[in-house]
Amino acid sequence: MGILGAIIIGFIVGIIAKLITPGDPKPRGFILTTVLGIVGALLATWIGQAIGWYQSGQPAGFFGAIVGAIIVLLIWRQLARPR
């Protein structure tokens, strides 16, 4: 259930992050939404461990993953913005 669970939770987190954050461009499709959620969870875990919120080996929670996905989505928009 480890990898399958990460994919399902990543997809849910990606959808929530896309719904919370207004504007375009947004990553489209199942795979990019899932990657957004998984990378957001990894970013939240890394930042949380760096500032001492999480112990080593402890993953970010669901809400932390959503915040991480929103950060990744905002970075995505800055990089994907037409020039």
mmCIF file of C-alpha atoms in Angstrom:
data_model
loop_
_atom_site.group_PDB
_atom_site.id
_atom_site.type_symbol
_atom_site.label_atom_id
_atom_site.label_comp_id
_atom_site.label_asym_id
_atom_site.label_seq_id
_atom_site.Cartn_x
_atom_site.Cartn_y
_atom_site.Cartn_z
ATOM 1 C CA MET A 1 0.000 0.000 0.000
ATOM 2 C CA GLY A 2 3.019 2.315 0.292
ATOM 3 C CA ILE A 3 3.428 3.414 -3.324
ATOM 4 C CA LEU A 4 -0.258 3.112 -4.186
ATOM 5 C CA GLY A 5 -1.166 5.100 -1.065
ATOM 6 C CA ALA A 6 1.354 7.822 -1.984
ATOM 7 C CA ILE A 7 -0.173 8.070 -5.462
ATOM 8 C CA ILE A 8 -3.738 8.307 -4.139
ATOM 9 C CA ILE A 9 -2.882 10.833 -1.399
ATOM 10 C CA GLY A 10 -0.693 12.785 -3.863
ATOM 11 C CA PHE A 11 -3.598 13.012 -6.300
ATOM 12 C CA ILE A 12 -6.009 14.202 -3.595
ATOM 13 C CA VAL A 13 -3.499 16.754 -2.288
ATOM 14 C CA GLY A 14 -2.819 17.974 -5.842
ATOM 15 C CA ILE A 15 -6.522 18.473 -6.515
ATOM 16 C CA ILE A 16 -7.010 20.393 -3.269
ATOM 17 C CA ALA A 17 -3.979 22.606 -3.971
ATOM 18 C CA LYS A 18 -5.284 23.382 -7.467
ATOM 19 C CA LEU A 19 -8.726 24.245 -6.089
ATOM 20 C CA ILE A 20 -7.372 26.494 -3.320
ATOM 21 C CA THR A 21 -4.923 28.420 -5.492
ATOM 22 C CA PRO A 22 -6.637 30.712 -8.017
ATOM 23 C CA GLY A 23 -5.331 31.621 -11.455
ATOM 24 C CA ASP A 24 -3.549 29.941 -14.320
ATOM 25 C CA PRO A 25 -1.452 28.196 -15.570
ATOM 26 C CA LYS A 26 -2.119 25.003 -13.647
ATOM 27 C CA PRO A 27 -0.691 21.586 -14.382
ATOM 28 C CA ARG A 28 -3.317 19.556 -16.216
ATOM 29 C CA GLY A 29 -4.026 15.851 -16.123
ATOM 30 C CA PHE A 30 -3.916 13.006 -13.630
ATOM 31 C CA ILE A 31 -0.156 12.473 -13.712
ATOM 32 C CA LEU A 32 0.842 16.125 -13.243
ATOM 33 C CA THR A 33 -1.731 16.574 -10.471
ATOM 34 C CA THR A 34 -0.387 13.493 -8.707
ATOM 35 C CA VAL A 35 3.219 14.634 -9.120
ATOM 36 C CA LEU A 36 2.228 18.047 -7.744
ATOM 37 C CA GLY A 37 0.815 16.426 -4.602
ATOM 38 C CA ILE A 38 3.739 14.041 -4.088
ATOM 39 C CA VAL A 39 6.380 16.743 -4.610
ATOM 40 C CA GLY A 40 4.421 19.042 -2.301
ATOM 41 C CA ALA A 41 4.446 16.392 0.418
ATOM 42 C CA LEU A 42 8.179 15.852 -0.030
ATOM 43 C CA LEU A 43 8.820 19.605 0.109
ATOM 44 C CA ALA A 44 6.695 19.964 3.249
ATOM 45 C CA THR A 45 8.553 17.077 4.882
ATOM 46 C CA TRP A 46 11.939 18.553 3.997
ATOM 47 C CA ILE A 47 11.039 22.057 5.205
ATOM 48 C CA GLY A 48 9.375 20.695 8.352
ATOM 49 C CA GLN A 49 12.456 18.652 9.247
ATOM 50 C CA ALA A 50 14.768 21.590 8.486
ATOM 51 C CA ILE A 51 12.960 23.911 10.887
ATOM 52 C CA GLY A 52 12.369 21.242 13.515
ATOM 53 C CA TRP A 53 8.647 20.554 13.194
ATOM 54 C CA TYR A 54 9.194 16.917 12.218
ATOM 55 C CA GLN A 55 11.693 14.360 13.456
ATOM 56 C CA SER A 56 14.027 12.625 11.029
ATOM 57 C CA GLY A 57 12.041 10.008 9.128
ATOM 58 C CA GLN A 58 8.681 11.512 10.098
ATOM 59 C CA PRO A 59 6.605 12.539 7.052
ATOM 60 C CA ALA A 60 4.545 15.701 6.788
ATOM 61 C CA GLY A 61 0.875 15.466 7.601
ATOM 62 C CA PHE A 62 -1.985 15.853 5.153
ATOM 63 C CA PHE A 63 -2.320 19.612 5.686
ATOM 64 C CA GLY A 64 1.438 20.064 5.480
ATOM 65 C CA ALA A 65 1.393 18.269 2.142
ATOM 66 C CA ILE A 66 -1.313 20.630 0.895
ATOM 67 C CA VAL A 67 0.778 23.660 1.911
ATOM 68 C CA GLY A 68 3.809 22.141 0.194
ATOM 69 C CA ALA A 69 1.789 21.504 -2.967
ATOM 70 C CA ILE A 70 0.575 25.105 -2.953
ATOM 71 C CA ILE A 71 4.193 26.289 -2.738
ATOM 72 C CA VAL A 72 5.145 24.019 -5.651
ATOM 73 C CA LEU A 73 2.140 25.279 -7.625
ATOM 74 C CA LEU A 74 3.138 28.920 -7.064
ATOM 75 C CA ILE A 75 6.680 28.126 -8.236
ATOM 76 C CA TRP A 76 5.196 26.308 -11.271
ATOM 77 C CA ARG A 77 3.239 29.432 -12.178
ATOM 78 C CA GLN A 78 6.299 31.664 -11.984
ATOM 79 C CA LEU A 79 8.255 29.334 -14.262
ATOM 80 C CA ALA A 80 5.401 28.650 -16.716
ATOM 81 C CA ARG A 81 4.283 32.264 -17.066
ATOM 82 C CA PRO A 82 4.384 33.467 -20.682
ATOM 83 C CA ARG A 83 7.047 36.087 -21.206
#
